[in-house]
Short mmCIF file of C-alpha atoms in Angstrom, two decimals:
data_model
loop_
_atom_site.label_atom_id
_atom_site.label_comp_id
_atom_site.label_asym_id
_atom_site.label_seq_id
_atom_site.Cartn_x
_atom_site.Cartn_y
_atom_site.Cartn_z
CA MET A 1 288.43 195.28 74.34
CA SER A 2 288.26 197.18 77.66
CA GLU A 3 291.56 197.48 79.55
CA LEU A 4 290.98 196.93 83.28
CA LEU A 5 293.58 197.66 85.94
CA VAL A 6 293.06 195.72 89.18
CA VAL A 7 295.09 197.11 92.07
CA GLY A 8 295.73 194.41 94.68
CA GLY A 9 296.22 190.66 94.60
CA GLY A 10 294.24 189.51 97.63
CA ILE A 11 290.98 187.59 97.62
CA MET A 12 288.97 190.61 96.40
CA GLY A 13 291.39 191.50 93.61
CA LEU A 14 291.78 187.93 92.38
CA TRP A 15 288.04 187.32 92.16
CA ALA A 16 287.63 190.67 90.40
CA ALA A 17 290.37 189.85 87.89
CA LEU A 18 288.96 186.40 87.14
CA THR A 19 285.38 187.64 86.82
CA ALA A 20 286.48 190.41 84.45
CA ALA A 21 288.64 188.03 82.40
CA ARG A 22 285.71 185.66 82.04
CA ALA A 23 283.66 188.63 80.79
CA GLY A 24 286.20 189.22 78.01
CA MET A 25 288.05 192.20 79.47
CA THR A 26 291.81 192.61 79.18
CA VAL A 27 293.02 192.52 82.80
CA HIS A 28 296.23 193.94 84.27
CA LEU A 29 296.60 192.87 87.92
CA VAL A 30 299.21 194.77 89.93
CA GLU A 31 300.28 193.63 93.41
CA ARG A 32 302.76 195.43 95.67
CA GLU A 33 304.44 192.24 96.96
CA ARG A 34 303.17 188.86 95.81
CA LEU A 35 299.65 187.61 95.31
CA GLY A 36 298.02 186.82 98.66
CA SER A 37 300.81 188.38 100.71
CA GLY A 38 298.44 190.57 102.73
CA ALA A 39 295.63 189.66 105.09
CA SER A 40 294.15 187.24 102.53
CA GLY A 41 297.18 184.97 102.90
CA GLY A 42 296.39 184.10 106.51
CA LEU A 43 295.41 180.83 108.15
CA LEU A 44 291.72 180.76 109.08
CA GLY A 45 289.40 180.88 106.07
CA ALA A 46 286.23 180.91 108.19
CA LEU A 47 282.96 181.22 106.27
CA MET A 48 280.64 182.37 109.04
CA PRO A 49 277.06 183.57 108.51
CA HIS A 50 275.45 186.40 110.42
CA MET A 51 272.92 185.51 113.11
CA PRO A 52 269.56 184.53 111.57
CA ASP A 53 267.54 187.08 113.56
CA ARG A 54 266.64 190.71 112.70
CA TRP A 55 266.94 189.96 109.00
CA ASN A 56 268.04 192.73 106.65
CA ALA A 57 269.59 193.32 103.24
CA LYS A 58 273.16 192.83 104.50
CA LYS A 59 272.37 189.45 106.03
CA GLN A 60 270.47 188.35 102.92
CA PHE A 61 273.39 189.32 100.70
CA GLN A 62 275.86 187.35 102.82
CA PHE A 63 273.52 184.36 102.96
CA ASP A 64 273.18 184.32 99.16
CA ALA A 65 276.94 184.65 98.82
CA LEU A 66 277.70 181.76 101.17
CA VAL A 67 275.20 179.55 99.36
CA SER A 68 276.49 180.43 95.88
CA LEU A 69 280.15 180.08 96.91
CA GLU A 70 279.81 176.29 96.92
CA ARG A 71 278.96 176.31 93.21
CA GLU A 72 281.62 178.90 92.39
CA ILE A 73 284.31 176.89 94.17
CA ALA A 74 283.26 173.68 92.41
CA GLU A 75 283.55 175.40 89.01
CA LEU A 76 286.92 176.90 89.92
CA GLU A 77 288.32 173.57 91.09
CA ALA A 78 287.03 171.81 87.96
CA GLU A 79 288.61 174.48 85.76
CA THR A 80 292.04 174.29 87.40
CA GLY A 81 292.19 170.72 88.68
CA THR A 82 293.26 171.97 92.11
CA SER A 83 291.66 172.05 95.55
CA THR A 84 290.74 175.15 97.53
CA GLY A 85 290.22 173.30 100.80
CA TYR A 86 286.53 174.26 100.78
CA ARG A 87 284.10 172.34 102.98
CA ARG A 88 280.71 173.19 104.46
CA THR A 89 281.51 171.79 107.90
CA GLY A 90 278.96 173.67 109.99
CA ARG A 91 279.80 175.48 113.19
CA LEU A 92 279.66 174.67 116.91
CA MET A 93 279.04 177.45 119.40
CA PRO A 94 279.03 176.50 123.10
CA LEU A 95 276.34 177.97 125.34
CA GLY A 96 277.99 178.82 128.64
CA ARG A 97 275.06 180.58 130.33
CA PRO A 98 271.35 179.79 130.68
CA HIS A 99 270.12 182.95 128.95
CA LEU A 100 272.25 182.18 125.89
CA ARG A 101 270.29 178.97 125.40
CA ASP A 102 267.00 180.87 125.49
CA ILE A 103 268.31 183.30 122.86
CA ALA A 104 269.60 180.43 120.74
CA LEU A 105 266.21 178.72 120.78
CA GLY A 106 264.71 181.87 119.32
CA HIS A 107 267.38 181.90 116.61
CA GLU A 108 266.53 178.29 115.81
CA GLN A 109 263.11 179.46 114.66
CA ASP A 110 264.56 182.50 112.88
CA ALA A 111 266.78 180.23 110.77
CA LEU A 112 263.79 178.23 109.56
CA THR A 113 262.44 181.42 108.03
CA ASN A 114 265.59 183.25 106.93
CA TRP A 115 268.11 180.52 106.06
CA ARG A 116 266.07 179.10 103.20
CA ALA A 117 267.70 178.81 99.78
CA ALA A 118 265.98 177.81 96.55
CA ASP A 119 267.05 174.18 96.83
CA ARG A 120 267.71 173.60 100.54
CA GLN A 121 267.06 174.64 104.11
CA PHE A 122 269.91 175.48 106.47
CA HIS A 123 269.47 175.01 110.20
CA TRP A 124 270.47 176.44 113.56
CA HIS A 125 270.16 173.49 115.92
CA VAL A 126 270.21 173.85 119.70
CA ARG A 127 271.52 170.66 121.30
CA ASP A 128 272.31 169.49 124.81
CA GLN A 129 275.80 168.50 123.79
CA GLY A 130 277.88 168.20 120.68
CA GLY A 131 281.24 167.75 119.13
CA ASP A 132 281.88 164.09 119.94
CA GLY A 133 284.92 165.01 122.01
CA TRP A 134 285.95 167.85 119.70
CA LEU A 135 284.43 170.51 121.95
CA SER A 136 284.98 170.26 125.72
CA ALA A 137 281.80 169.42 127.64
CA ASN A 138 282.84 171.97 130.28
CA ALA A 139 282.61 174.73 127.70
CA ALA A 140 279.01 173.89 126.84
CA GLU A 141 277.34 173.65 130.23
CA HIS A 142 274.02 174.77 128.78
CA GLY A 143 274.30 173.07 125.41
CA VAL A 144 275.59 174.03 122.01
CA VAL A 145 274.42 175.55 118.78
CA PHE A 146 275.24 173.64 115.61
CA ASP A 147 274.52 175.50 112.40
CA THR A 148 274.63 173.83 108.99
CA LEU A 149 275.41 176.95 106.91
CA ALA A 150 278.95 177.76 108.08
CA GLY A 151 282.07 176.34 106.47
CA ARG A 152 285.71 176.99 105.76
CA VAL A 153 288.22 177.28 102.97
CA SER A 154 292.02 177.19 102.95
CA PRO A 155 293.03 180.83 102.34
CA ARG A 156 296.31 180.03 100.63
CA ARG A 157 294.93 177.21 98.54
CA VAL A 158 292.02 179.25 97.23
CA LEU A 159 294.39 182.10 96.39
CA ALA A 160 296.68 179.66 94.57
CA THR A 161 293.72 178.22 92.68
CA LEU A 162 292.55 181.66 91.59
CA ARG A 163 296.07 182.48 90.46
CA THR A 164 296.21 179.27 88.43
CA ALA A 165 292.92 180.15 86.75
CA LEU A 166 294.24 183.63 85.88
CA MET A 167 297.61 182.41 84.61
CA GLU A 168 295.83 180.16 82.10
CA ARG A 169 294.03 183.11 80.47
CA PRO A 170 295.71 185.01 77.61
CA ASN A 171 293.82 188.22 78.44
CA VAL A 172 295.37 188.48 81.93
CA ARG A 173 298.72 190.03 82.88
CA ILE A 174 300.02 189.82 86.46
CA ASP A 175 302.70 192.14 87.82
CA GLU A 176 304.09 191.61 91.31
CA GLY A 177 306.71 193.46 93.32
CA ALA A 178 305.68 197.11 92.90
CA GLY A 179 302.30 198.47 93.87
CA ILE A 180 300.35 201.50 92.70
CA ARG A 181 301.16 204.74 94.55
CA ALA A 182 299.03 207.21 92.58
CA ILE A 183 296.03 207.00 90.26
CA ASP A 184 294.93 209.58 87.71
CA PRO A 185 291.42 208.52 86.65
CA ALA A 186 290.88 211.54 84.39
CA HIS A 187 293.74 210.45 82.12
CA GLY A 188 293.40 206.71 82.69
CA ARG A 189 296.84 206.15 84.11
CA ALA A 190 298.53 205.09 87.34
CA GLU A 191 302.05 205.31 88.70
CA ARG A 192 303.73 202.30 90.28
CA GLU A 193 306.12 202.45 93.22
CA ASP A 194 309.06 201.73 90.91
CA GLY A 195 308.25 204.83 88.83
CA SER A 196 306.74 202.99 85.88
CA ARG A 197 303.29 203.89 84.58
CA VAL A 198 300.32 201.84 83.47
CA THR A 199 297.23 202.88 81.55
CA PHE A 200 293.64 201.74 81.86
CA ASP A 201 290.09 202.28 80.71
CA HIS A 202 288.71 201.25 84.10
CA CYS A 203 290.39 200.65 87.46
CA ILE A 204 289.35 198.57 90.47
CA ILE A 205 291.07 199.37 93.76
CA ALA A 206 291.15 196.13 95.76
CA ALA A 207 294.38 196.59 97.70
CA GLY A 208 293.19 195.78 101.22
CA VAL A 209 294.46 198.33 103.74
CA GLY A 210 296.41 199.95 100.91
CA SER A 211 293.11 200.90 99.29
CA PHE A 212 292.28 203.58 101.82
CA PRO A 213 295.15 206.05 101.11
CA LEU A 214 294.44 205.75 97.38
CA LEU A 215 290.73 206.32 97.95
CA ASP A 216 291.32 209.27 100.28
CA ALA A 217 293.57 210.99 97.74
CA LEU A 218 290.83 210.69 95.12
CA SER A 219 287.95 211.77 97.35
CA VAL A 220 288.78 215.33 98.43
CA PRO A 221 287.41 216.91 100.58
CA LEU A 222 287.76 214.30 103.30
CA LYS A 223 289.28 214.76 106.72
CA THR A 224 288.19 211.40 108.08
CA ALA A 225 290.06 208.44 106.65
CA SER A 226 287.94 206.08 104.57
CA GLY A 227 289.21 203.09 106.50
CA THR A 228 291.73 201.67 108.89
CA ALA A 229 293.84 198.59 109.52
CA VAL A 230 292.94 196.06 112.22
CA LYS A 231 295.68 193.65 113.19
CA GLY A 232 294.91 189.97 113.55
CA GLN A 233 297.04 187.15 114.92
CA ALA A 234 296.53 183.43 114.29
CA ALA A 235 298.37 180.14 114.52
CA LEU A 236 298.50 176.82 112.71
CA LEU A 237 298.79 173.59 114.69
CA LYS A 238 299.70 170.10 113.48
CA ALA A 239 296.90 167.83 114.65
CA ASP A 240 295.50 164.51 113.50
CA VAL A 241 291.82 165.38 113.58
CA ASP A 242 288.91 164.70 111.25
CA PRO A 243 288.80 167.46 108.59
CA GLU A 244 285.00 167.21 108.57
CA LEU A 245 284.79 168.53 112.14
CA PRO A 246 282.76 171.73 112.45
CA VAL A 247 284.32 175.09 113.14
CA ILE A 248 284.31 175.95 116.85
CA PHE A 249 283.53 179.57 117.58
CA THR A 250 282.98 181.45 120.83
CA ASP A 251 284.06 184.79 122.32
CA GLY A 252 286.29 185.68 119.39
CA VAL A 253 288.08 182.30 119.23
CA TYR A 254 287.94 180.29 116.00
CA ILE A 255 289.17 176.69 115.80
CA ILE A 256 289.16 175.33 112.26
CA ALA A 257 290.16 171.82 111.17
CA HIS A 258 291.59 171.85 107.64
CA ASP A 259 292.10 169.04 105.14
CA ASP A 260 295.87 168.71 105.45
CA GLY A 261 296.27 167.62 109.06
CA HIS A 262 296.36 171.15 110.42
CA VAL A 263 294.10 173.16 112.71
CA ALA A 264 293.96 176.95 112.53
CA VAL A 265 293.34 179.05 115.63
CA GLY A 266 292.52 182.75 115.54
CA SER A 267 292.15 185.56 115.76
CA THR A 268 292.83 188.75 117.62
CA SER A 269 291.36 192.13 116.62
CA GLU A 270 293.81 194.88 117.52
CA ASN A 271 293.19 198.53 116.73
CA ARG A 272 296.49 199.55 118.34
CA PHE A 273 299.78 197.80 117.67
CA ALA A 274 303.48 198.54 117.38
CA ASP A 275 304.44 195.92 114.81
CA PRO A 276 301.79 194.81 112.30
CA LEU A 277 303.54 191.54 111.47
CA ALA A 278 304.72 190.44 114.94
CA THR A 279 303.01 187.85 117.13
CA ASP A 280 303.01 188.18 120.89
CA GLU A 281 301.35 187.19 124.15
CA GLN A 282 297.90 187.92 122.74
CA LEU A 283 298.30 184.95 120.43
CA ASP A 284 299.63 182.88 123.34
CA ASP A 285 296.43 183.64 125.23
CA LEU A 286 294.32 182.73 122.22
CA LEU A 287 296.06 179.36 121.97
CA ARG A 288 295.53 178.75 125.67
CA ARG A 289 291.81 179.43 125.33
CA ALA A 290 291.61 177.22 122.24
CA THR A 291 293.10 174.21 124.03
CA ILE A 292 290.56 174.62 126.84
CA LEU A 293 287.77 174.54 124.26
CA ALA A 294 289.30 171.63 122.31
CA PRO A 295 291.42 169.56 124.73
CA CYS A 296 292.67 167.30 121.92
CA LEU A 297 294.87 170.22 120.83
CA GLN A 298 296.74 170.52 124.14
CA HIS A 299 299.87 168.79 122.86
CA ALA A 300 299.56 169.77 119.19
CA PRO A 301 302.74 171.52 118.01
CA VAL A 302 302.45 175.03 116.61
CA VAL A 303 303.92 175.02 113.12
CA GLU A 304 303.24 178.65 112.21
CA ARG A 305 302.43 181.91 113.97
CA TRP A 306 300.95 184.61 111.71
CA ALA A 307 300.00 188.27 111.95
CA GLY A 308 298.57 190.65 109.37
CA LEU A 309 296.42 193.71 108.78
CA ARG A 310 292.77 193.48 107.72
CA PRO A 311 290.98 196.36 105.97
CA LYS A 312 288.05 197.87 107.86
CA SER A 313 286.07 200.64 106.18
CA ALA A 314 285.11 203.66 108.29
CA GLY A 315 281.45 202.68 108.04
CA ARG A 316 282.29 199.07 108.96
CA GLU A 317 280.68 197.75 105.77
CA PRO A 318 282.67 196.85 102.64
CA THR A 319 283.30 199.70 100.20
CA VAL A 320 282.13 198.59 96.77
CA GLY A 321 281.32 200.02 93.37
CA ARG A 322 281.78 203.13 91.27
CA HIS A 323 283.39 206.23 92.80
CA PRO A 324 280.96 209.18 92.73
CA ASP A 325 283.59 211.58 91.30
CA HIS A 326 285.37 209.27 88.86
CA PRO A 327 283.17 207.15 86.58
CA ASN A 328 286.02 204.83 85.54
CA LEU A 329 287.18 204.13 89.12
CA PHE A 330 285.72 201.34 91.27
CA LEU A 331 286.29 200.14 94.83
CA LEU A 332 286.34 196.61 96.18
CA THR A 333 287.72 196.64 99.70
CA GLY A 334 286.93 196.74 103.43
CA GLY A 335 285.65 193.17 103.77
CA PHE A 336 287.45 192.84 107.13
CA LYS A 337 286.43 189.40 108.50
CA VAL A 338 283.92 188.34 105.84
CA SER A 339 285.87 188.74 102.60
CA PHE A 340 286.30 185.06 101.74
CA GLY A 341 282.56 184.44 101.88
CA ILE A 342 281.41 187.39 99.76
CA ALA A 343 284.32 188.41 97.49
CA HIS A 344 283.00 186.50 94.47
CA ARG A 345 279.59 188.21 94.66
CA LEU A 346 281.03 191.68 95.18
CA ALA A 347 283.40 191.13 92.25
CA GLN A 348 280.46 190.17 90.05
CA PHE A 349 278.64 193.36 91.02
CA VAL A 350 281.64 195.57 90.20
CA VAL A 351 282.41 193.88 86.87
CA ASP A 352 278.76 194.12 85.84
CA GLU A 353 278.78 197.79 86.81
CA ILE A 354 281.85 198.37 84.62
CA ALA A 355 280.15 196.56 81.72
CA GLU A 356 276.96 198.57 82.36
CA ARG A 357 274.76 195.51 82.47
CA ASP A 358 272.09 194.29 84.86
CA THR A 359 273.54 192.83 88.01
CA ILE A 360 272.78 191.54 91.49
CA GLU A 361 271.64 193.87 94.23
CA ILE A 362 273.99 194.73 97.06
CA PRO A 363 273.16 196.59 100.28
CA GLU A 364 273.05 200.36 99.93
CA SER A 365 275.45 200.63 102.87
CA PHE A 366 278.15 198.87 100.78
CA LEU A 367 278.13 201.35 97.91
CA CYS A 368 281.22 203.54 97.52
CA ARG A 369 279.12 206.62 96.80
CA ASN A 370 277.32 206.25 100.14
CA HIS A 371 280.58 205.75 102.04
CA ILE A 372 281.99 208.92 100.48
CA ALA A 373 278.81 210.89 101.17
CA ALA A 374 278.84 209.83 104.83
CA LEU A 375 282.49 210.82 105.24
CA ARG A 376 281.86 214.21 103.66
CA GLU A 377 278.88 214.82 105.94
CA LYS A 378 281.16 214.17 108.91
CA HIS A 379 283.57 216.75 107.54
CA LEU A 380 280.83 219.33 107.12
#
């Protein structure tokens, strides 16, 4: 039975571990701190599709992933008897300027063509108003877009559900508290931060921002880092609102009603920061903007302020699949803002690649070998 080492216990690593365990592999999951302690353990859980225009392979892949996630979540919840906080709520986007309405009307037609699944049609509706008091009328002077494809999940609850599913499997071992600091693919071994060693037949690096130093060390010659960390800040408010309300999104502000009487607000995107885990006035400004968009939140108490680092590959796309120099090494990282919607599909691709069996297609721009080739061309 193949011994698989999964490095990282975020959303990517957990889906990879579960998919591999279901395929009969022996899985050793190693996490530096605790499962979900990185960017995956945040507050938002937005499942947002790309715009329906200018269709391409990347948009098709994400669309298929968002559609299939509903079934995957249902199976996971049935298996564990727990809830992930998943709901296809749709999304409201206010149109603050006349030209935005004209663009949105074009997208309405694009969605009819491109947002079509085998068993249903998803829509991009342009309306004069919307939200039933959830979204301020002043924010939508020229109407709103309501799309029926978007949704949300509770990040921490889906991570806990995945952990439960893994803990119930005898072919899975989970080690927390000391990450992997060096990998030797040629000899099938890795060194942990506490000095201990682990062996493997195959290894998946899915350690979020911690993936990039490991990848860089194994991809010489590179002088451009394979990825970077982008800080995000978010907050959780206590608010008695309908959990079926759609996600509000505009100008980088997300407002997401969850099932447990809380509303998440996020998030910043900071390329420069002094403290990766500190919240500051940027989050204060985000909360101010959120209460203008959704006035019912004006007096909602903030119960948690959160900050974390999200992994962004140098080419902006996720880095996925077999390493070109090391046939037993695989990458699954760089999802940045879209990880929760596509992690299950990317994990399936990587596990199938390890098992050398037919699999789904993913965009060429996602493949690890193409990321490495592009970074080496920059060097040359």
